[in-house]
PDB file of C-alpha atoms in Angstrom:
ATOM      1  CA  MET S 684      61.113 111.618  73.091  1.00 39.00           C
ATOM      2  CA  GLY S 685      63.898 109.074  72.644  1.00 40.00           C
ATOM      3  CA  GLY S 686      66.606 108.433  75.210  1.00 43.00           C
ATOM      4  CA  ARG S 687      70.254 109.227  74.639  1.00 50.00           C
ATOM      5  CA  GLY S 688      71.326 105.620  74.930  1.00 44.00           C
ATOM      6  CA  GLY S 689      69.833 105.016  71.509  1.00 39.00           C
ATOM      7  CA  ARG S 690      70.351 108.097  71.036  1.00 36.00           C
ATOM      8  CA  LYS S 691      50.640 127.554  75.482  1.00 37.00           C
ATOM      9  CA  ASP S 692      49.936 129.273  72.718  1.00 37.00           C
ATOM     10  CA  GLY S 693      51.818 132.360  71.403  1.00 39.00           C
ATOM     11  CA  CYS S 694      53.462 133.961  68.416  1.00 39.00           C
ATOM     12  CA  ASP S 695      56.898 135.103  67.380  1.00 40.00           C
ATOM     13  CA  ARG S 696      57.378 138.858  67.773  1.00 45.00           C
ATOM     14  CA  PRO S 697      58.569 140.851  64.725  1.00 39.00           C
ATOM     15  CA  GLU S 698      61.669 142.138  66.497  1.00 48.00           C
ATOM     16  CA  ARG S 699      62.709 138.594  67.361  1.00 47.00           C
ATOM     17  CA  ALA S 700      62.239 137.500  63.760  1.00 46.00           C
ATOM     18  CA  SER S 701      64.345 140.479  62.660  1.00 44.00           C
ATOM     19  CA  ARG S 702      67.150 139.571  65.064  1.00 49.00           C
ATOM     20  CA  ARG S 703      66.948 135.990  63.846  1.00 48.00           C
ATOM     21  CA  ARG S 704      67.392 137.045  60.218  1.00 41.00           C
ATOM     22  CA  GLU S 705      70.393 139.152  61.277  1.00 46.00           C
ATOM     23  CA  ALA S 706      71.878 136.206  63.186  1.00 46.00           C
ATOM     24  CA  ASP S 707      71.549 134.061  60.065  1.00 48.00           C
ATOM     25  CA  THR S 708      73.854 136.470  58.196  1.00 47.00           C
ATOM     26  CA  VAL S 709      76.635 136.703  60.806  1.00 49.00           C
ATOM     27  CA  THR S 710      80.034 135.501  59.645  1.00 56.00           C
ATOM     28  CA  ALA S 711      83.011 135.152  61.985  1.00 73.00           C
ATOM     29  CA  PRO S 712      86.457 133.544  62.197  1.00 87.00           C
ATOM     30  CA  ALA S 713      86.185 129.802  62.820  1.00 92.00           C
ATOM     31  CA  LEU S 714      87.763 127.926  65.728  1.00 94.00           C
ATOM     32  CA  SER S 715      88.707 124.257  65.575  1.00 91.00           C
ATOM     33  CA  ALA S 716      87.817 123.625  69.239  1.00 93.00           C
ATOM     34  CA  PRO S 717      86.342 125.516  72.195  1.00 93.00           C
ATOM     35  CA  PRO S 718      88.979 127.653  73.956  1.00 94.00           C
ATOM     36  CA  ALA S 719      89.943 126.718  77.527  1.00 93.00           C
ATOM     37  CA  LEU S 720      88.247 129.013  80.018  1.00 92.00           C
ATOM     38  CA  GLY S 721      90.973 129.028  82.687  1.00 91.00           C
ATOM     39  CA  PRO S 722      93.616 130.892  80.646  1.00 94.00           C
ATOM     40  CA  LEU S 723      90.973 133.303  79.330  1.00 95.00           C
ATOM     41  CA  LEU S 724      89.806 134.214  82.831  1.00 92.00           C
ATOM     42  CA  ALA S 725      93.437 134.689  83.888  1.00 93.00           C
ATOM     43  CA  ARG S 726      94.179 136.897  80.874  1.00 96.00           C
ATOM     44  CA  GLY S 727      91.053 138.947  81.509  1.00 94.00           C
ATOM     45  CA  ALA S 728      92.018 139.426  85.159  1.00 93.00           C
ATOM     46  CA  LEU S 729      95.540 140.553  84.251  1.00 95.00           C
ATOM     47  CA  LEU S 730      94.329 143.068  81.657  1.00 96.00           C
ATOM     48  CA  SER S 731      91.438 144.425  83.741  1.00 95.00           C
ATOM     49  CA  PRO S 732      93.482 147.012  85.748  1.00 95.00           C
ATOM     50  CA  PHE S 733      94.579 148.618  82.463  1.00 95.00           C
ATOM     51  CA  LYS S 734      91.032 149.140  81.193  1.00 95.00           C
ATOM     52  CA  ARG S 735      89.046 152.184  82.261  1.00 90.00           C
ATOM     53  CA  PRO S 736      85.342 151.881  81.426  1.00 89.00           C
ATOM     54  CA  ARG S 737      83.779 155.194  80.448  1.00 87.00           C
ATOM     55  CA  PRO S 738      80.660 156.569  78.759  1.00 88.00           C
ATOM     56  CA  GLY S 739      80.733 156.290  74.993  1.00 87.00           C
ATOM     57  CA  ALA S 740      83.017 153.243  74.844  1.00 88.00           C
ATOM     58  CA  ALA S 741      82.755 151.299  71.588  1.00 89.00           C
ATOM     59  CA  PHE S 742      83.815 147.902  70.302  1.00 92.00           C
ATOM     60  CA  SER S 743      83.821 146.607  66.750  1.00 85.00           C
ATOM     61  CA  GLY S 744      85.826 143.412  67.100  1.00 86.00           C
ATOM     62  CA  ASP S 745      85.157 140.172  65.259  1.00 89.00           C
ATOM     63  CA  GLY S 746      82.873 137.466  66.510  1.00 96.00           C
ATOM     64  CA  LEU S 747      83.811 133.793  66.630  1.00 97.00           C
ATOM     65  CA  THR S 748      82.265 130.618  65.302  1.00 97.00           C
ATOM     66  CA  LEU S 749      82.693 126.948  66.098  1.00 97.00           C
ATOM     67  CA  PRO S 750      81.494 124.816  63.167  1.00 96.00           C
ATOM     68  CA  ARG S 751      80.483 121.171  63.440  1.00 94.00           C
ATOM     69  CA  LEU S 752      79.952 121.291  67.186  1.00 96.00           C
ATOM     70  CA  ARG S 753      78.987 118.008  68.860  1.00 96.00           C
ATOM     71  CA  VAL S 754      77.757 117.888  72.439  1.00 96.00           C
ATOM     72  CA  ASP S 755      79.680 115.868  75.033  1.00 96.00           C
ATOM     73  CA  LEU S 756      76.832 113.720  76.387  1.00 95.00           C
ATOM     74  CA  ALA S 757      78.567 112.860  79.658  1.00 96.00           C
ATOM     75  CA  ARG S 758      79.165 116.546  80.410  1.00 96.00           C
ATOM     76  CA  LEU S 759      75.588 117.334  79.425  1.00 97.00           C
ATOM     77  CA  ALA S 760      74.230 114.694  81.814  1.00 97.00           C
ATOM     78  CA  ALA S 761      76.356 116.111  84.636  1.00 97.00           C
ATOM     79  CA  TYR S 762      75.007 119.603  83.875  1.00 97.00           C
ATOM     80  CA  GLU S 763      71.438 118.321  83.947  1.00 97.00           C
ATOM     81  CA  ARG S 764      71.977 116.685  87.339  1.00 97.00           C
ATOM     82  CA  VAL S 765      73.501 119.822  88.870  1.00 97.00           C
ATOM     83  CA  CYS S 766      70.725 122.072  87.528  1.00 97.00           C
ATOM     84  CA  GLY S 767      67.767 119.747  88.121  1.00 97.00           C
ATOM     85  CA  PHE S 768      66.843 118.956  84.510  1.00 96.00           C
ATOM     86  CA  PRO S 769      65.694 115.419  83.695  1.00 94.00           C
ATOM     87  CA  THR S 770      68.450 113.244  82.276  1.00 91.00           C
ATOM     88  CA  GLY S 771      68.223 110.804  79.389  1.00 82.00           C
ATOM     89  CA  ASP S 772      66.090 112.757  76.910  1.00 83.00           C
ATOM     90  CA  ASP S 773      67.627 113.412  73.510  1.00 88.00           C
ATOM     91  CA  ALA S 774      67.180 117.182  73.832  1.00 94.00           C
ATOM     92  CA  LEU S 775      69.292 120.045  75.161  1.00 97.00           C
ATOM     93  CA  PRO S 776      67.931 122.094  78.082  1.00 98.00           C
ATOM     94  CA  ILE S 777      67.093 125.608  76.938  1.00 98.00           C
ATOM     95  CA  THR S 778      70.012 127.066  78.932  1.00 98.00           C
ATOM     96  CA  TYR S 779      72.695 124.621  77.783  1.00 98.00           C
ATOM     97  CA  PRO S 780      73.766 126.381  74.558  1.00 98.00           C
ATOM     98  CA  HIS S 781      74.809 129.330  76.747  1.00 98.00           C
ATOM     99  CA  VAL S 782      77.358 127.018  78.393  1.00 97.00           C
ATOM    100  CA  LEU S 783      78.613 125.991  74.954  1.00 98.00           C
ATOM    101  CA  GLY S 784      78.992 129.606  73.852  1.00 97.00           C
ATOM    102  CA  PHE S 785      80.473 131.001  77.061  1.00 97.00           C
ATOM    103  CA  PRO S 786      84.135 130.164  76.239  1.00 97.00           C
ATOM    104  CA  LEU S 787      83.839 132.014  72.916  1.00 97.00           C
ATOM    105  CA  ALA S 788      82.325 135.024  74.664  1.00 97.00           C
ATOM    106  CA  MET S 789      85.149 134.995  77.223  1.00 97.00           C
ATOM    107  CA  ARG S 790      87.761 134.832  74.469  1.00 97.00           C
ATOM    108  CA  ILE S 791      86.316 138.028  72.997  1.00 97.00           C
ATOM    109  CA  MET S 792      85.796 139.871  76.300  1.00 97.00           C
ATOM    110  CA  SER S 793      89.189 138.911  77.753  1.00 96.00           C
ATOM    111  CA  GLY S 794      91.038 140.310  74.742  1.00 95.00           C
ATOM    112  CA  ARG S 795      93.015 143.551  74.631  1.00 95.00           C
ATOM    113  CA  ALA S 796      90.631 145.158  72.140  1.00 95.00           C
ATOM    114  CA  PHE S 797      87.556 144.754  74.355  1.00 97.00           C
ATOM    115  CA  PRO S 798      87.268 148.048  76.276  1.00 96.00           C
ATOM    116  CA  LEU S 799      85.551 146.849  79.472  1.00 97.00           C
ATOM    117  CA  PRO S 800      87.467 145.095  82.289  1.00 96.00           C
ATOM    118  CA  LEU S 801      86.531 141.456  82.685  1.00 94.00           C
ATOM    119  CA  LEU S 802      86.976 141.652  86.466  1.00 90.00           C
ATOM    120  CA  GLY S 803      83.847 143.146  87.950  1.00 89.00           C
ATOM    121  CA  LEU S 804      81.572 142.529  84.951  1.00 93.00           C
ATOM    122  CA  VAL S 805      78.083 141.677  86.217  1.00 94.00           C
ATOM    123  CA  HIS S 806      75.703 139.471  84.235  1.00 96.00           C
ATOM    124  CA  THR S 807      72.505 141.553  84.466  1.00 97.00           C
ATOM    125  CA  SER S 808      70.106 139.777  82.104  1.00 98.00           C
ATOM    126  CA  ILE S 809      69.695 137.124  79.453  1.00 98.00           C
ATOM    127  CA  THR S 810      67.079 136.364  76.833  1.00 98.00           C
ATOM    128  CA  LEU S 811      66.885 132.874  75.334  1.00 98.00           C
ATOM    129  CA  THR S 812      64.860 131.779  72.319  1.00 98.00           C
ATOM    130  CA  ARG S 813      64.566 128.132  71.338  1.00 98.00           C
ATOM    131  CA  HIS S 814      62.833 127.793  67.989  1.00 97.00           C
ATOM    132  CA  ARG S 815      62.456 124.017  68.182  1.00 95.00           C
ATOM    133  CA  PRO S 816      63.761 121.100  70.257  1.00 95.00           C
ATOM    134  CA  LEU S 817      67.549 120.675  70.018  1.00 97.00           C
ATOM    135  CA  PRO S 818      68.685 117.040  69.682  1.00 97.00           C
ATOM    136  CA  ALA S 819      71.567 116.327  72.039  1.00 96.00           C
ATOM    137  CA  THR S 820      73.116 114.108  69.367  1.00 95.00           C
ATOM    138  CA  GLY S 821      72.913 116.759  66.638  1.00 95.00           C
ATOM    139  CA  THR S 822      75.687 118.660  64.886  1.00 97.00           C
ATOM    140  CA  TYR S 823      75.581 122.454  65.190  1.00 98.00           C
ATOM    141  CA  GLU S 824      77.368 125.640  64.283  1.00 97.00           C
ATOM    142  CA  LEU S 825      77.935 127.976  67.229  1.00 98.00           C
ATOM    143  CA  LEU S 826      78.353 131.730  66.696  1.00 97.00           C
ATOM    144  CA  VAL S 827      79.161 134.418  69.289  1.00 98.00           C
ATOM    145  CA  HIS S 828      79.714 138.153  68.900  1.00 97.00           C
ATOM    146  CA  VAL S 829      79.458 141.367  70.912  1.00 97.00           C
ATOM    147  CA  ASP S 830      76.502 143.088  69.307  1.00 96.00           C
ATOM    148  CA  ARG S 831      76.821 146.480  70.998  1.00 94.00           C
ATOM    149  CA  LEU S 832      77.875 148.484  74.032  1.00 96.00           C
ATOM    150  CA  THR S 833      74.992 150.422  75.534  1.00 94.00           C
ATOM    151  CA  PRO S 834      74.704 153.048  78.292  1.00 92.00           C
ATOM    152  CA  HIS S 835      73.249 151.865  81.585  1.00 92.00           C
ATOM    153  CA  ARG S 836      72.213 153.927  84.595  1.00 91.00           C
ATOM    154  CA  ARG S 837      75.194 152.429  86.461  1.00 92.00           C
ATOM    155  CA  GLY S 838      77.764 152.226  83.676  1.00 94.00           C
ATOM    156  CA  THR S 839      78.059 150.446  80.325  1.00 95.00           C
ATOM    157  CA  GLU S 840      76.600 147.119  79.247  1.00 96.00           C
ATOM    158  CA  ALA S 841      78.078 144.804  76.650  1.00 97.00           C
ATOM    159  CA  VAL S 842      75.405 142.804  74.824  1.00 97.00           C
ATOM    160  CA  VAL S 843      76.701 139.404  73.707  1.00 98.00           C
ATOM    161  CA  VAL S 844      74.709 137.492  71.097  1.00 98.00           C
ATOM    162  CA  THR S 845      75.027 133.715  70.825  1.00 98.00           C
ATOM    163  CA  GLY S 846      73.427 131.648  68.088  1.00 98.00           C
ATOM    164  CA  LEU S 847      73.141 127.950  67.389  1.00 98.00           C
ATOM    165  CA  ARG S 848      72.547 126.874  63.795  1.00 97.00           C
ATOM    166  CA  GLN S 849      71.624 123.504  62.365  1.00 96.00           C
ATOM    167  CA  ASP S 850      71.610 122.905  58.600  1.00 94.00           C
ATOM    168  CA  GLY S 851      72.038 126.660  58.070  1.00 93.00           C
ATOM    169  CA  GLU S 852      69.034 127.631  60.212  1.00 96.00           C
ATOM    170  CA  THR S 853      69.193 129.423  63.568  1.00 97.00           C
ATOM    171  CA  VAL S 854      67.480 127.074  66.033  1.00 98.00           C
ATOM    172  CA  TRP S 855      68.479 128.801  69.289  1.00 98.00           C
ATOM    173  CA  GLU S 856      69.727 132.297  70.147  1.00 98.00           C
ATOM    174  CA  SER S 857      70.409 134.453  73.160  1.00 98.00           C
ATOM    175  CA  GLU S 858      71.380 137.948  74.241  1.00 98.00           C
ATOM    176  CA  SER S 859      73.359 138.392  77.466  1.00 98.00           C
ATOM    177  CA  ALA S 860      74.013 141.802  79.021  1.00 98.00           C
ATOM    178  CA  TYR S 861      77.191 142.280  81.077  1.00 97.00           C
ATOM    179  CA  LEU S 862      77.539 145.493  83.096  1.00 96.00           C
ATOM    180  CA  ALA S 863      80.780 147.360  83.803  1.00 95.00           C
ATOM    181  CA  ARG S 864      80.104 149.903  86.540  1.00 91.00           C
ATOM    182  CA  HIS S 865      81.444 153.443  86.248  1.00 92.00           C
ATOM    183  CA  ARG S 866      80.284 156.990  86.782  1.00 85.00           C
ATOM    184  CA  THR S 867      77.526 158.088  84.452  1.00 81.00           C
ATOM    185  CA  PRO S 868      77.268 161.897  84.296  1.00 74.00           C
ATOM    186  CA  GLY S 869      73.741 163.221  84.572  1.00 58.00           C
ATOM    187  CA  GLN S 870      72.261 159.880  85.603  1.00 53.00           C
ATOM    188  CA  GLU S 871      71.087 158.596  88.964  1.00 48.00           C
ATOM    189  CA  ALA S 872      72.366 155.237  90.154  1.00 43.00           C
ATOM    190  CA  GLY S 873      69.092 154.397  91.849  1.00 43.00           C
ATOM    191  CA  GLN S 874      67.091 151.222  91.931  1.00 47.00           C
ATOM    192  CA  ALA S 875      65.480 149.718  88.841  1.00 52.00           C
ATOM    193  CA  PRO S 876      61.765 150.422  88.468  1.00 54.00           C
ATOM    194  CA  ALA S 877      59.666 148.131  90.628  1.00 56.00           C
ATOM    195  CA  SER S 878      57.437 145.549  88.949  1.00 58.00           C
ATOM    196  CA  THR S 879      53.810 146.645  88.563  1.00 66.00           C
ATOM    197  CA  GLU S 880      52.579 143.047  88.307  1.00 74.00           C
ATOM    198  CA  GLY S 881      51.073 141.199  91.239  1.00 79.00           C
ATOM    199  CA  PRO S 882      52.965 138.962  93.670  1.00 87.00           C
ATOM    200  CA  LEU S 883      53.687 135.370  92.728  1.00 94.00           C
ATOM    201  CA  PRO S 884      52.823 132.351  94.906  1.00 94.00           C
ATOM    202  CA  VAL S 885      55.684 130.275  96.309  1.00 95.00           C
ATOM    203  CA  VAL S 886      55.721 126.831  94.688  1.00 96.00           C
ATOM    204  CA  ASP S 887      58.958 125.347  96.069  1.00 96.00           C
ATOM    205  CA  GLU S 888      61.807 126.002  98.488  1.00 96.00           C
ATOM    206  CA  TRP S 889      65.405 124.844  98.192  1.00 97.00           C
ATOM    207  CA  ARG S 890      68.293 124.661 100.610  1.00 97.00           C
ATOM    208  CA  LEU S 891      71.514 125.268  98.717  1.00 97.00           C
ATOM    209  CA  GLY S 892      74.776 123.721  99.836  1.00 96.00           C
ATOM    210  CA  ALA S 893      78.111 125.486  99.988  1.00 95.00           C
ATOM    211  CA  ASP S 894      79.350 123.348  97.085  1.00 96.00           C
ATOM    212  CA  VAL S 895      76.798 124.521  94.474  1.00 97.00           C
ATOM    213  CA  GLY S 896      79.273 126.946  92.890  1.00 96.00           C
ATOM    214  CA  ARG S 897      82.027 124.344  92.693  1.00 96.00           C
ATOM    215  CA  ARG S 898      79.689 121.734  91.219  1.00 96.00           C
ATOM    216  CA  TYR S 899      78.330 124.100  88.579  1.00 97.00           C
ATOM    217  CA  GLY S 900      81.829 125.404  87.853  1.00 95.00           C
ATOM    218  CA  THR S 901      82.959 121.838  87.114  1.00 95.00           C
ATOM    219  CA  VAL S 902      80.214 121.155  84.558  1.00 95.00           C
ATOM    220  CA  SER S 903      80.156 124.639  82.994  1.00 95.00           C
ATOM    221  CA  GLY S 904      83.876 125.434  83.068  1.00 91.00           C
ATOM    222  CA  ASP S 905      83.167 128.798  84.760  1.00 91.00           C
ATOM    223  CA  ARG S 906      85.479 128.642  87.779  1.00 89.00           C
ATOM    224  CA  ASN S 907      85.310 132.302  88.717  1.00 89.00           C
ATOM    225  CA  PRO S 908      86.718 132.544  92.294  1.00 90.00           C
ATOM    226  CA  ILE S 909      83.598 134.330  93.590  1.00 92.00           C
ATOM    227  CA  HIS S 910      81.699 131.042  93.175  1.00 93.00           C
ATOM    228  CA  LEU S 911      84.190 128.576  94.605  1.00 92.00           C
ATOM    229  CA  SER S 912      84.849 129.253  98.304  1.00 93.00           C
ATOM    230  CA  PRO S 913      84.227 131.813 101.059  1.00 92.00           C
ATOM    231  CA  LEU S 914      87.926 132.751 101.083  1.00 93.00           C
ATOM    232  CA  THR S 915      88.208 133.550  97.370  1.00 90.00           C
ATOM    233  CA  ALA S 916      84.815 135.269  97.399  1.00 91.00           C
ATOM    234  CA  ARG S 917      85.859 137.527 100.315  1.00 91.00           C
ATOM    235  CA  LEU S 918      88.988 138.554  98.422  1.00 87.00           C
ATOM    236  CA  LEU S 919      86.651 139.920  95.743  1.00 85.00           C
ATOM    237  CA  GLY S 920      84.225 141.656  98.081  1.00 88.00           C
ATOM    238  CA  PHE S 921      81.567 139.031  98.876  1.00 92.00           C
ATOM    239  CA  PRO S 922      80.872 137.735 102.405  1.00 93.00           C
ATOM    240  CA  ARG S 923      80.499 134.157 101.114  1.00 94.00           C
ATOM    241  CA  ALA S 924      80.668 132.336  97.804  1.00 95.00           C
ATOM    242  CA  ILE S 925      77.770 133.141  95.480  1.00 96.00           C
ATOM    243  CA  ALA S 926      75.876 130.913  93.076  1.00 97.00           C
ATOM    244  CA  HIS S 927      76.390 131.418  89.342  1.00 96.00           C
ATOM    245  CA  GLY S 928      73.591 133.497  87.883  1.00 96.00           C
ATOM    246  CA  MET S 929      73.143 130.983  85.075  1.00 98.00           C
ATOM    247  CA  TRP S 930      72.837 128.161  87.598  1.00 98.00           C
ATOM    248  CA  THR S 931      70.000 130.005  89.336  1.00 98.00           C
ATOM    249  CA  ALA S 932      68.316 130.642  85.972  1.00 98.00           C
ATOM    250  CA  ALA S 933      68.715 127.016  84.895  1.00 98.00           C
ATOM    251  CA  ARG S 934      67.494 125.673  88.243  1.00 98.00           C
ATOM    252  CA  CYS S 935      64.377 127.843  88.049  1.00 98.00           C
ATOM    253  CA  LEU S 936      63.624 126.846  84.454  1.00 98.00           C
ATOM    254  CA  ALA S 937      64.178 123.162  85.229  1.00 97.00           C
ATOM    255  CA  ALA S 938      61.484 123.422  87.896  1.00 97.00           C
ATOM    256  CA  HIS S 939      59.208 125.792  85.984  1.00 96.00           C
ATOM    257  CA  GLY S 940      59.375 124.097  82.585  1.00 94.00           C
ATOM    258  CA  THR S 941      59.425 125.613  79.085  1.00 95.00           C
ATOM    259  CA  PRO S 942      57.502 124.877  75.864  1.00 95.00           C
ATOM    260  CA  ALA S 943      59.357 123.160  73.023  1.00 94.00           C
ATOM    261  CA  ALA S 944      59.566 126.517  71.224  1.00 96.00           C
ATOM    262  CA  ALA S 945      59.965 129.255  73.820  1.00 97.00           C
ATOM    263  CA  HIS S 946      61.259 132.716  74.575  1.00 98.00           C
ATOM    264  CA  VAL S 947      62.671 133.320  78.063  1.00 98.00           C
ATOM    265  CA  ARG S 948      63.891 136.499  79.729  1.00 98.00           C
ATOM    266  CA  VAL S 949      65.721 136.492  83.059  1.00 98.00           C
ATOM    267  CA  ASP S 950      66.829 139.597  84.971  1.00 98.00           C
ATOM    268  CA  PHE S 951      69.446 139.002  87.663  1.00 98.00           C
ATOM    269  CA  ARG S 952      68.847 141.300  90.635  1.00 96.00           C
ATOM    270  CA  ALA S 953      70.885 140.133  93.639  1.00 95.00           C
ATOM    271  CA  PRO S 954      73.467 137.379  94.256  1.00 95.00           C
ATOM    272  CA  VAL S 955      72.537 134.138  96.024  1.00 96.00           C
ATOM    273  CA  LEU S 956      74.930 133.524  98.919  1.00 96.00           C
ATOM    274  CA  LEU S 957      76.057 129.946  99.580  1.00 96.00           C
ATOM    275  CA  PRO S 958      75.006 128.090 101.614  1.00 96.00           C
ATOM    276  CA  GLY S 959      71.503 129.503 101.787  1.00 95.00           C
ATOM    277  CA  ALA S 960      67.783 128.952 101.407  1.00 96.00           C
ATOM    278  CA  VAL S 961      65.668 130.246  98.524  1.00 97.00           C
ATOM    279  CA  ALA S 962      62.060 130.054  97.371  1.00 97.00           C
ATOM    280  CA  LEU S 963      60.755 129.696  93.819  1.00 97.00           C
ATOM    281  CA  ALA S 964      57.574 131.647  93.107  1.00 97.00           C
ATOM    282  CA  ALA S 965      55.745 131.174  89.809  1.00 96.00           C
ATOM    283  CA  ASP S 966      52.401 131.403  88.048  1.00 93.00           C
ATOM    284  CA  GLY S 967      53.053 129.348  84.890  1.00 86.00           C
ATOM    285  CA  ARG S 968      54.442 132.280  82.907  1.00 94.00           C
ATOM    286  CA  ARG S 969      56.367 134.488  85.346  1.00 97.00           C
ATOM    287  CA  PHE S 970      58.795 133.223  87.974  1.00 97.00           C
ATOM    288  CA  GLU S 971      61.013 134.651  90.702  1.00 97.00           C
ATOM    289  CA  LEU S 972      63.725 133.315  92.954  1.00 97.00           C
ATOM    290  CA  ARG S 973      63.619 134.909  96.398  1.00 96.00           C
ATOM    291  CA  GLY S 974      65.335 134.454  99.690  1.00 94.00           C
ATOM    292  CA  ALA S 975      63.366 132.115 101.936  1.00 86.00           C
ATOM    293  CA  GLY S 976      60.915 133.834 104.274  1.00 75.00           C
ATOM    294  CA  GLU S 977      58.364 136.579 103.798  1.00 65.00           C
ATOM    295  CA  GLU S 978      60.950 139.356 103.602  1.00 67.00           C
ATOM    296  CA  GLY S 979      63.416 137.526 101.356  1.00 81.00           C
ATOM    297  CA  ARG S 980      65.090 139.674  98.711  1.00 92.00           C
ATOM    298  CA  THR S 981      64.446 138.961  95.041  1.00 96.00           C
ATOM    299  CA  HIS S 982      67.424 137.307  93.345  1.00 97.00           C
ATOM    300  CA  LEU S 983      66.004 137.045  89.853  1.00 97.00           C
ATOM    301  CA  ARG S 984      62.830 137.583  87.878  1.00 98.00           C
ATOM    302  CA  GLY S 985      61.916 135.731  84.706  1.00 98.00           C
ATOM    303  CA  ARG S 986      59.215 135.188  82.140  1.00 98.00           C
ATOM    304  CA  VAL S 987      58.502 132.299  79.768  1.00 98.00           C
ATOM    305  CA  GLU S 988      56.497 132.740  76.579  1.00 97.00           C
ATOM    306  CA  PRO S 989      55.669 130.181  73.877  1.00 95.00           C
ATOM    307  CA  VAL S 990      56.654 131.155  70.323  1.00 92.00           C
ATOM    308  CA  ALA S 991      55.727 129.866  66.902  1.00 85.00           C
ATOM    309  CA  PRO S 992      58.053 126.944  66.165  1.00 71.00           C
ATOM    310  CA  ALA S 993      60.529 127.185  63.302  1.00 64.00           C
ATOM    311  CA  GLY S 994      59.547 125.672  60.003  1.00 59.00           C
TER     312      GLY S 994
END
């Protein structure tokens, strides 16, 4: 695979192919440039006290698109260094399009019409599908929309769909679930069902510095105060700053590896406090990030599957 300077078997599932066909038909208002995240986070914080999440909430707002997107290679290289991906290859890491789409998602979810408060939203899961390698020097169309609001045992989840097209074809797509907690009549707010699969062997351990959140915030643009310092994190209910969920997912996938055409699911289970020590456990298909030590809590669980490449 060429550098930027010159710049295991599997099959695609029918439901994924169906979602892909739907993504190919999405139309949305076009932006001329990515929106700045800082003002969006501020607007979302100011509007949050006036929003009361409740069962049965609905949202039918427009999505957004960013045509003729080109990747900033310097920013990409900085992202790769922070997350542990190799630098210099002319290909986007499987998690990077999420970073590109995040400002569009925040513009939608920070708006007055979106019924869930931005403050307190928890990123609970993400699925990523890369249909073929994504050249870092390519030109893309980026599309983001809120697909649905769904009931959750602890509240309501907003499912945000992001797609990346090249020459009219969807080459990458994702679904992110963001949870707004509220009372759910007739439902128990217990723990999620435990995994029935066997334990995974530890393959690596990492000591995480207190600056991980600040470093990732710089390259991703997500400068949520819970990630930046112990003081700002305590103001929002955390004992210390916590790592971004998408940094933990990216760091795991950088170490674990993914096929050129792949489907990934990650479930976020508990925050990673900074500084701290964590262990990556994996078996080539499944992976987990746990607190270091035999009794460490599980921070995330993921799975990687190869898919039939596009074309």
